[in-house]
Amino acid sequence: MDDTYYEFGTPADRWDRARLFFEAKEYVAAARILGGLVEEVPEQVAPRLLLARAYYHSARLTKAEAELREVLALDPVEDYARLMLGRTLERQGRAAEAAPHLRMAAALTGDFGPDAVR
């Protein structure tokens, strides 16, 4: 596919297209579109979070981690980004680093699970 396809249209058009690719589990294509959007509007959390999810699902964990850390720099109480960062670190075999992020995500959502000590 031609690179201009990923850059074609307004930001809203590209956002819609990226979401369609993501929903179709075409994570690499979604990431290509979202990468351009993130460059244009680096302060917006939603495109960056979806980009991190696309990276995660396409097993590009280092890139997912970087995007999730950027999301959390912009919005430290973004609970889903916190959970995803924990899961991303776990998937990389970094359970000790993941644990605080997973605990923070649980605290932010109030979802402590059945084994949680209150």
mmCIF file of N, CA and C in Angstrom:
data_model
loop_
_atom_site.group_PDB
_atom_site.id
_atom_site.type_symbol
_atom_site.label_atom_id
_atom_site.label_comp_id
_atom_site.label_asym_id
_atom_site.label_seq_id
_atom_site.Cartn_x
_atom_site.Cartn_y
_atom_site.Cartn_z
ATOM 1 N N MET A 1 0.832 -1.174 0.000
ATOM 2 C CA MET A 1 0.000 0.000 0.000
ATOM 3 C C MET A 1 0.883 1.246 0.000
ATOM 4 N N ASP A 2 0.517 2.209 -0.761
ATOM 5 C CA ASP A 2 1.222 3.473 -0.912
ATOM 6 C C ASP A 2 1.176 4.274 0.398
ATOM 7 N N ASP A 3 2.310 4.903 0.764
ATOM 8 C CA ASP A 3 2.365 5.695 2.001
ATOM 9 C C ASP A 3 1.378 6.845 2.005
ATOM 10 N N THR A 4 1.053 7.393 0.835
ATOM 11 C CA THR A 4 0.122 8.518 0.813
ATOM 12 C C THR A 4 -1.253 8.107 1.320
ATOM 13 N N TYR A 5 -1.601 6.844 1.209
ATOM 14 C CA TYR A 5 -2.881 6.368 1.721
ATOM 15 C C TYR A 5 -2.979 6.612 3.227
ATOM 16 N N TYR A 6 -1.880 6.415 3.924
ATOM 17 C CA TYR A 6 -1.877 6.571 5.371
ATOM 18 C C TYR A 6 -1.943 8.041 5.777
ATOM 19 N N GLU A 7 -1.532 8.915 4.896
ATOM 20 C CA GLU A 7 -1.517 10.348 5.186
ATOM 21 C C GLU A 7 -2.704 11.084 4.582
ATOM 22 N N PHE A 8 -3.527 10.420 3.804
ATOM 23 C CA PHE A 8 -4.609 11.050 3.060
ATOM 24 C C PHE A 8 -5.768 11.432 3.978
ATOM 25 N N GLY A 9 -6.323 12.620 3.732
ATOM 26 C CA GLY A 9 -7.527 13.050 4.430
ATOM 27 C C GLY A 9 -7.243 13.922 5.637
ATOM 28 N N THR A 10 -8.328 14.359 6.214
ATOM 29 C CA THR A 10 -8.227 15.198 7.417
ATOM 30 C C THR A 10 -7.819 14.321 8.599
ATOM 31 N N PRO A 11 -7.396 14.947 9.684
ATOM 32 C CA PRO A 11 -7.105 14.145 10.875
ATOM 33 C C PRO A 11 -8.302 13.288 11.317
ATOM 34 N N ALA A 12 -9.503 13.823 11.207
ATOM 35 C CA ALA A 12 -10.699 13.056 11.581
ATOM 36 C C ALA A 12 -10.881 11.849 10.664
ATOM 37 N N ASP A 13 -10.633 12.027 9.359
ATOM 38 C CA ASP A 13 -10.719 10.914 8.408
ATOM 39 C C ASP A 13 -9.702 9.827 8.764
ATOM 40 N N ARG A 14 -8.485 10.248 9.066
ATOM 41 C CA ARG A 14 -7.429 9.295 9.383
ATOM 42 C C ARG A 14 -7.706 8.584 10.712
ATOM 43 N N TRP A 15 -8.272 9.321 11.674
ATOM 44 C CA TRP A 15 -8.646 8.716 12.950
ATOM 45 C C TRP A 15 -9.685 7.613 12.714
ATOM 46 N N ASP A 16 -10.699 7.923 11.916
ATOM 47 C CA ASP A 16 -11.731 6.930 11.603
ATOM 48 C C ASP A 16 -11.128 5.720 10.880
ATOM 49 N N ARG A 17 -10.253 5.986 9.923
ATOM 50 C CA ARG A 17 -9.622 4.900 9.162
ATOM 51 C C ARG A 17 -8.759 4.036 10.080
ATOM 52 N N ALA A 18 -8.014 4.674 10.959
ATOM 53 C CA ALA A 18 -7.163 3.926 11.896
ATOM 54 C C ALA A 18 -8.005 3.041 12.805
ATOM 55 N N ARG A 19 -9.117 3.564 13.280
ATOM 56 C CA ARG A 19 -10.000 2.774 14.143
ATOM 57 C C ARG A 19 -10.594 1.585 13.382
ATOM 58 N N LEU A 20 -10.929 1.794 12.104
ATOM 59 C CA LEU A 20 -11.443 0.683 11.293
ATOM 60 C C LEU A 20 -10.392 -0.414 11.144
ATOM 61 N N PHE A 21 -9.156 -0.007 10.854
ATOM 62 C CA PHE A 21 -8.082 -0.991 10.736
ATOM 63 C C PHE A 21 -7.876 -1.708 12.071
ATOM 64 N N PHE A 22 -7.894 -0.955 13.163
ATOM 65 C CA PHE A 22 -7.700 -1.553 14.480
ATOM 66 C C PHE A 22 -8.803 -2.572 14.762
ATOM 67 N N GLU A 23 -10.045 -2.187 14.526
ATOM 68 C CA GLU A 23 -11.174 -3.083 14.774
ATOM 69 C C GLU A 23 -11.121 -4.325 13.883
ATOM 70 N N ALA A 24 -10.518 -4.190 12.710
ATOM 71 C CA ALA A 24 -10.350 -5.331 11.804
ATOM 72 C C ALA A 24 -9.100 -6.148 12.153
ATOM 73 N N LYS A 25 -8.440 -5.788 13.240
ATOM 74 C CA LYS A 25 -7.224 -6.460 13.707
ATOM 75 C C LYS A 25 -6.071 -6.323 12.727
ATOM 76 N N GLU A 26 -6.085 -5.240 11.977
ATOM 77 C CA GLU A 26 -4.978 -4.881 11.073
ATOM 78 C C GLU A 26 -4.126 -3.858 11.821
ATOM 79 N N TYR A 27 -3.406 -4.354 12.836
ATOM 80 C CA TYR A 27 -2.726 -3.470 13.764
ATOM 81 C C TYR A 27 -1.560 -2.704 13.158
ATOM 82 N N VAL A 28 -0.867 -3.312 12.236
ATOM 83 C CA VAL A 28 0.273 -2.623 11.601
ATOM 84 C C VAL A 28 -0.235 -1.450 10.768
ATOM 85 N N ALA A 29 -1.289 -1.654 9.999
ATOM 86 C CA ALA A 29 -1.866 -0.560 9.204
ATOM 87 C C ALA A 29 -2.407 0.531 10.110
ATOM 88 N N ALA A 30 -3.073 0.157 11.177
ATOM 89 C CA ALA A 30 -3.591 1.148 12.127
ATOM 90 C C ALA A 30 -2.439 1.969 12.702
ATOM 91 N N ALA A 31 -1.355 1.305 13.061
ATOM 92 C CA ALA A 31 -0.206 1.999 13.645
ATOM 93 C C ALA A 31 0.420 2.979 12.655
ATOM 94 N N ARG A 32 0.462 2.631 11.397
ATOM 95 C CA ARG A 32 1.043 3.538 10.391
ATOM 96 C C ARG A 32 0.233 4.825 10.306
ATOM 97 N N ILE A 33 -1.080 4.714 10.346
ATOM 98 C CA ILE A 33 -1.938 5.895 10.292
ATOM 99 C C ILE A 33 -1.813 6.684 11.594
ATOM 100 N N LEU A 34 -1.877 5.991 12.700
ATOM 101 C CA LEU A 34 -1.842 6.657 14.001
ATOM 102 C C LEU A 34 -0.504 7.344 14.266
ATOM 103 N N GLY A 35 0.566 6.776 13.740
ATOM 104 C CA GLY A 35 1.880 7.406 13.914
ATOM 105 C C GLY A 35 1.895 8.825 13.381
ATOM 106 N N GLY A 36 1.289 9.030 12.203
ATOM 107 C CA GLY A 36 1.205 10.373 11.638
ATOM 108 C C GLY A 36 0.327 11.290 12.461
ATOM 109 N N LEU A 37 -0.772 10.768 12.964
ATOM 110 C CA LEU A 37 -1.659 11.576 13.802
ATOM 111 C C LEU A 37 -0.960 12.006 15.081
ATOM 112 N N VAL A 38 -0.232 11.100 15.689
ATOM 113 C CA VAL A 38 0.473 11.412 16.934
ATOM 114 C C VAL A 38 1.527 12.493 16.689
ATOM 115 N N GLU A 39 2.179 12.446 15.541
ATOM 116 C CA GLU A 39 3.157 13.493 15.217
ATOM 117 C C GLU A 39 2.479 14.854 15.090
ATOM 118 N N GLU A 40 1.275 14.870 14.513
ATOM 119 C CA GLU A 40 0.543 16.128 14.323
ATOM 120 C C GLU A 40 -0.020 16.692 15.618
ATOM 121 N N VAL A 41 -0.514 15.825 16.466
ATOM 122 C CA VAL A 41 -1.157 16.267 17.713
ATOM 123 C C VAL A 41 -0.585 15.478 18.900
ATOM 124 N N PRO A 42 0.682 15.724 19.229
ATOM 125 C CA PRO A 42 1.329 14.915 20.269
ATOM 126 C C PRO A 42 0.717 15.085 21.658
ATOM 127 N N GLU A 43 -0.035 16.138 21.859
ATOM 128 C CA GLU A 43 -0.631 16.382 23.171
ATOM 129 C C GLU A 43 -1.940 15.623 23.389
ATOM 130 N N GLN A 44 -2.495 15.024 22.343
ATOM 131 C CA GLN A 44 -3.749 14.292 22.484
ATOM 132 C C GLN A 44 -3.487 12.848 22.927
ATOM 133 N N VAL A 45 -4.237 12.429 23.912
ATOM 134 C CA VAL A 45 -4.035 11.112 24.512
ATOM 135 C C VAL A 45 -4.646 9.992 23.666
ATOM 136 N N ALA A 46 -5.839 10.188 23.126
ATOM 137 C CA ALA A 46 -6.556 9.097 22.445
ATOM 138 C C ALA A 46 -5.776 8.481 21.281
ATOM 139 N N PRO A 47 -5.232 9.269 20.347
ATOM 140 C CA PRO A 47 -4.475 8.633 19.258
ATOM 141 C C PRO A 47 -3.236 7.892 19.760
ATOM 142 N N ARG A 48 -2.582 8.455 20.757
ATOM 143 C CA ARG A 48 -1.382 7.833 21.311
ATOM 144 C C ARG A 48 -1.721 6.520 22.018
ATOM 145 N N LEU A 49 -2.847 6.496 22.724
ATOM 146 C CA LEU A 49 -3.261 5.283 23.419
ATOM 147 C C LEU A 49 -3.647 4.190 22.421
ATOM 148 N N LEU A 50 -4.356 4.563 21.362
ATOM 149 C CA LEU A 50 -4.703 3.568 20.346
ATOM 150 C C LEU A 50 -3.453 3.086 19.612
ATOM 151 N N LEU A 51 -2.498 3.974 19.397
ATOM 152 C CA LEU A 51 -1.225 3.579 18.783
ATOM 153 C C LEU A 51 -0.507 2.573 19.680
ATOM 154 N N ALA A 52 -0.493 2.835 20.978
ATOM 155 C CA ALA A 52 0.142 1.898 21.918
ATOM 156 C C ALA A 52 -0.549 0.546 21.867
ATOM 157 N N ARG A 53 -1.869 0.552 21.791
ATOM 158 C CA ARG A 53 -2.621 -0.703 21.698
ATOM 159 C C ARG A 53 -2.295 -1.449 20.409
ATOM 160 N N ALA A 54 -2.172 -0.709 19.301
ATOM 161 C CA ALA A 54 -1.820 -1.337 18.022
ATOM 162 C C ALA A 54 -0.422 -1.959 18.102
ATOM 163 N N TYR A 55 0.501 -1.244 18.716
ATOM 164 C CA TYR A 55 1.849 -1.792 18.891
ATOM 165 C C TYR A 55 1.808 -3.046 19.773
ATOM 166 N N TYR A 56 1.057 -2.989 20.856
ATOM 167 C CA TYR A 56 0.952 -4.129 21.772
ATOM 168 C C TYR A 56 0.417 -5.360 21.042
ATOM 169 N N HIS A 57 -0.663 -5.176 20.312
ATOM 170 C CA HIS A 57 -1.286 -6.315 19.627
ATOM 171 C C HIS A 57 -0.450 -6.840 18.460
ATOM 172 N N SER A 58 0.444 -6.014 17.945
ATOM 173 C CA SER A 58 1.325 -6.487 16.872
ATOM 174 C C SER A 58 2.695 -6.888 17.426
ATOM 175 N N ALA A 59 2.764 -7.050 18.754
ATOM 176 C CA ALA A 59 3.966 -7.528 19.447
ATOM 177 C C ALA A 59 5.171 -6.606 19.302
ATOM 178 N N ARG A 60 4.920 -5.327 19.099
ATOM 179 C CA ARG A 60 6.008 -4.343 19.091
ATOM 180 C C ARG A 60 6.009 -3.686 20.477
ATOM 181 N N LEU A 61 6.474 -4.464 21.437
ATOM 182 C CA LEU A 61 6.318 -4.111 22.843
ATOM 183 C C LEU A 61 7.166 -2.932 23.276
ATOM 184 N N THR A 62 8.334 -2.773 22.714
ATOM 185 C CA THR A 62 9.175 -1.625 23.062
ATOM 186 C C THR A 62 8.496 -0.333 22.634
ATOM 187 N N LYS A 63 7.916 -0.338 21.441
ATOM 188 C CA LYS A 63 7.191 0.845 20.960
ATOM 189 C C LYS A 63 5.938 1.080 21.787
ATOM 190 N N ALA A 64 5.233 0.013 22.140
ATOM 191 C CA ALA A 64 4.040 0.147 22.981
ATOM 192 C C ALA A 64 4.414 0.768 24.318
ATOM 193 N N GLU A 65 5.478 0.279 24.910
ATOM 194 C CA GLU A 65 5.933 0.821 26.193
ATOM 195 C C GLU A 65 6.240 2.311 26.087
ATOM 196 N N ALA A 66 6.945 2.700 25.040
ATOM 197 C CA ALA A 66 7.296 4.115 24.869
ATOM 198 C C ALA A 66 6.048 4.988 24.742
ATOM 199 N N GLU A 67 5.085 4.539 23.957
ATOM 200 C CA GLU A 67 3.853 5.320 23.783
ATOM 201 C C GLU A 67 3.061 5.390 25.084
ATOM 202 N N LEU A 68 3.005 4.281 25.804
ATOM 203 C CA LEU A 68 2.274 4.276 27.072
ATOM 204 C C LEU A 68 2.923 5.199 28.091
ATOM 205 N N ARG A 69 4.230 5.249 28.098
ATOM 206 C CA ARG A 69 4.917 6.177 29.008
ATOM 207 C C ARG A 69 4.623 7.629 28.620
ATOM 208 N N GLU A 70 4.516 7.893 27.322
ATOM 209 C CA GLU A 70 4.135 9.241 26.871
ATOM 210 C C GLU A 70 2.708 9.577 27.290
ATOM 211 N N VAL A 71 1.796 8.626 27.145
ATOM 212 C CA VAL A 71 0.407 8.840 27.576
ATOM 213 C C VAL A 71 0.382 9.185 29.056
ATOM 214 N N LEU A 72 1.129 8.431 29.857
ATOM 215 C CA LEU A 72 1.128 8.661 31.294
ATOM 216 C C LEU A 72 1.828 9.965 31.670
ATOM 217 N N ALA A 73 2.754 10.419 30.858
ATOM 218 C CA ALA A 73 3.352 11.735 31.096
ATOM 219 C C ALA A 73 2.314 12.836 30.873
ATOM 220 N N LEU A 74 1.443 12.620 29.886
ATOM 221 C CA LEU A 74 0.382 13.588 29.592
ATOM 222 C C LEU A 74 -0.773 13.485 30.581
ATOM 223 N N ASP A 75 -1.091 12.274 31.013
ATOM 224 C CA ASP A 75 -2.248 12.030 31.874
ATOM 225 C C ASP A 75 -1.901 10.907 32.860
ATOM 226 N N PRO A 76 -1.283 11.255 33.987
ATOM 227 C CA PRO A 76 -0.809 10.237 34.933
ATOM 228 C C PRO A 76 -1.900 9.350 35.535
ATOM 229 N N VAL A 77 -3.154 9.768 35.469
ATOM 230 C CA VAL A 77 -4.234 8.956 36.036
ATOM 231 C C VAL A 77 -5.046 8.240 34.957
ATOM 232 N N GLU A 78 -4.478 8.085 33.772
ATOM 233 C CA GLU A 78 -5.132 7.326 32.697
ATOM 234 C C GLU A 78 -4.999 5.852 33.068
ATOM 235 N N ASP A 79 -6.056 5.314 33.676
ATOM 236 C CA ASP A 79 -5.989 3.969 34.255
ATOM 237 C C ASP A 79 -5.735 2.881 33.221
ATOM 238 N N TYR A 80 -6.314 3.009 32.034
ATOM 239 C CA TYR A 80 -6.112 1.963 31.028
ATOM 240 C C TYR A 80 -4.656 1.955 30.548
ATOM 241 N N ALA A 81 -4.061 3.121 30.389
ATOM 242 C CA ALA A 81 -2.651 3.185 29.992
ATOM 243 C C ALA A 81 -1.776 2.567 31.074
ATOM 244 N N ARG A 82 -2.136 2.811 32.323
ATOM 245 C CA ARG A 82 -1.376 2.243 33.444
ATOM 246 C C ARG A 82 -1.469 0.707 33.404
ATOM 247 N N LEU A 83 -2.676 0.176 33.197
ATOM 248 C CA LEU A 83 -2.875 -1.267 33.094
ATOM 249 C C LEU A 83 -2.100 -1.837 31.908
ATOM 250 N N MET A 84 -2.214 -1.177 30.765
ATOM 251 C CA MET A 84 -1.508 -1.662 29.568
ATOM 252 C C MET A 84 0.001 -1.644 29.747
ATOM 253 N N LEU A 85 0.515 -0.603 30.411
ATOM 254 C CA LEU A 85 1.956 -0.556 30.644
ATOM 255 C C LEU A 85 2.370 -1.735 31.510
ATOM 256 N N GLY A 86 1.587 -2.018 32.544
ATOM 257 C CA GLY A 86 1.889 -3.182 33.380
ATOM 258 C C GLY A 86 1.880 -4.470 32.575
ATOM 259 N N ARG A 87 0.863 -4.648 31.742
ATOM 260 C CA ARG A 87 0.763 -5.866 30.915
ATOM 261 C C ARG A 87 1.902 -5.943 29.895
ATOM 262 N N THR A 88 2.266 -4.795 29.341
ATOM 263 C CA THR A 88 3.364 -4.750 28.365
ATOM 264 C C THR A 88 4.677 -5.152 29.025
ATOM 265 N N LEU A 89 4.915 -4.627 30.213
ATOM 266 C CA LEU A 89 6.139 -4.987 30.937
ATOM 267 C C LEU A 89 6.132 -6.466 31.314
ATOM 268 N N GLU A 90 4.982 -6.979 31.752
ATOM 269 C CA GLU A 90 4.887 -8.415 32.055
ATOM 270 C C GLU A 90 5.216 -9.252 30.829
ATOM 271 N N ARG A 91 4.668 -8.845 29.705
ATOM 272 C CA ARG A 91 4.873 -9.603 28.465
ATOM 273 C C ARG A 91 6.343 -9.602 28.042
ATOM 274 N N GLN A 92 7.085 -8.604 28.508
ATOM 275 C CA GLN A 92 8.523 -8.535 28.223
ATOM 276 C C GLN A 92 9.348 -9.246 29.295
ATOM 277 N N GLY A 93 8.665 -9.902 30.249
ATOM 278 C CA GLY A 93 9.369 -10.605 31.308
ATOM 279 C C GLY A 93 9.867 -9.691 32.413
ATOM 280 N N ARG A 94 9.243 -8.531 32.582
ATOM 281 C CA ARG A 94 9.676 -7.536 33.566
ATOM 282 C C ARG A 94 8.591 -7.368 34.642
ATOM 283 N N ALA A 95 8.280 -8.477 35.307
ATOM 284 C CA ALA A 95 7.177 -8.514 36.279
ATOM 285 C C ALA A 95 7.379 -7.549 37.444
ATOM 286 N N ALA A 96 8.599 -7.415 37.921
ATOM 287 C CA ALA A 96 8.850 -6.519 39.054
ATOM 288 C C ALA A 96 8.543 -5.068 38.673
ATOM 289 N N GLU A 97 8.899 -4.686 37.453
ATOM 290 C CA GLU A 97 8.584 -3.327 36.977
ATOM 291 C C GLU A 97 7.093 -3.161 36.727
ATOM 292 N N ALA A 98 6.436 -4.232 36.340
ATOM 293 C CA ALA A 98 5.011 -4.187 36.009
ATOM 294 C C ALA A 98 4.136 -4.022 37.247
ATOM 295 N N ALA A 99 4.525 -4.630 38.341
ATOM 296 C CA ALA A 99 3.681 -4.702 39.536
ATOM 297 C C ALA A 99 3.171 -3.343 40.020
ATOM 298 N N PRO A 100 4.010 -2.318 40.152
ATOM 299 C CA PRO A 100 3.474 -1.039 40.634
ATOM 300 C C PRO A 100 2.442 -0.427 39.686
ATOM 301 N N HIS A 101 2.633 -0.617 38.405
ATOM 302 C CA HIS A 101 1.679 -0.080 37.428
ATOM 303 C C HIS A 101 0.344 -0.813 37.513
ATOM 304 N N LEU A 102 0.403 -2.117 37.712
ATOM 305 C CA LEU A 102 -0.819 -2.899 37.840
ATOM 306 C C LEU A 102 -1.565 -2.544 39.130
ATOM 307 N N ARG A 103 -0.803 -2.336 40.221
ATOM 308 C CA ARG A 103 -1.441 -1.920 41.472
ATOM 309 C C ARG A 103 -2.078 -0.543 41.330
ATOM 310 N N MET A 104 -1.389 0.356 40.658
ATOM 311 C CA MET A 104 -1.923 1.711 40.452
ATOM 312 C C MET A 104 -3.186 1.651 39.599
ATOM 313 N N ALA A 105 -3.183 0.841 38.559
ATOM 314 C CA ALA A 105 -4.371 0.698 37.709
ATOM 315 C C ALA A 105 -5.542 0.176 38.532
ATOM 316 N N ALA A 106 -5.292 -0.806 39.386
ATOM 317 C CA ALA A 106 -6.351 -1.344 40.239
ATOM 318 C C ALA A 106 -6.863 -0.278 41.199
ATOM 319 N N ALA A 107 -5.964 0.504 41.754
ATOM 320 C CA ALA A 107 -6.379 1.573 42.672
ATOM 321 C C ALA A 107 -7.202 2.630 41.947
ATOM 322 N N LEU A 108 -6.825 2.959 40.731
ATOM 323 C CA LEU A 108 -7.544 3.987 39.972
ATOM 324 C C LEU A 108 -8.942 3.539 39.572
ATOM 325 N N THR A 109 -9.107 2.248 39.342
ATOM 326 C CA THR A 109 -10.414 1.741 38.908
ATOM 327 C C THR A 109 -11.220 1.140 40.047
ATOM 328 N N GLY A 110 -10.578 0.890 41.185
ATOM 329 C CA GLY A 110 -11.264 0.247 42.287
ATOM 330 C C GLY A 110 -11.458 -1.236 42.070
ATOM 331 N N ASP A 111 -10.759 -1.799 41.101
ATOM 332 C CA ASP A 111 -10.879 -3.214 40.759
ATOM 333 C C ASP A 111 -9.727 -3.983 41.392
ATOM 334 N N PHE A 112 -9.920 -4.386 42.617
ATOM 335 C CA PHE A 112 -8.867 -5.073 43.340
ATOM 336 C C PHE A 112 -8.935 -6.586 43.238
ATOM 337 N N GLY A 113 -10.002 -7.100 42.631
ATOM 338 C CA GLY A 113 -10.127 -8.533 42.448
ATOM 339 C C GLY A 113 -10.487 -9.256 43.730
ATOM 340 N N PRO A 114 -10.781 -10.541 43.623
ATOM 341 C CA PRO A 114 -11.260 -11.304 44.781
ATOM 342 C C PRO A 114 -10.185 -11.576 45.834
ATOM 343 N N ASP A 115 -8.911 -11.535 45.448
ATOM 344 C CA ASP A 115 -7.830 -11.863 46.386
ATOM 345 C C ASP A 115 -7.184 -10.632 46.998
ATOM 346 N N ALA A 116 -7.691 -9.463 46.703
ATOM 347 C CA ALA A 116 -7.079 -8.225 47.183
ATOM 348 C C ALA A 116 -7.321 -8.042 48.687
ATOM 349 N N VAL A 117 -6.296 -7.535 49.328
ATOM 350 C CA VAL A 117 -6.408 -7.181 50.743
ATOM 351 C C VAL A 117 -6.842 -5.730 50.793
ATOM 352 N N ARG A 118 -7.913 -5.484 51.539
ATOM 353 C CA ARG A 118 -8.429 -4.100 51.610
ATOM 354 C C ARG A 118 -8.050 -3.454 52.902
#
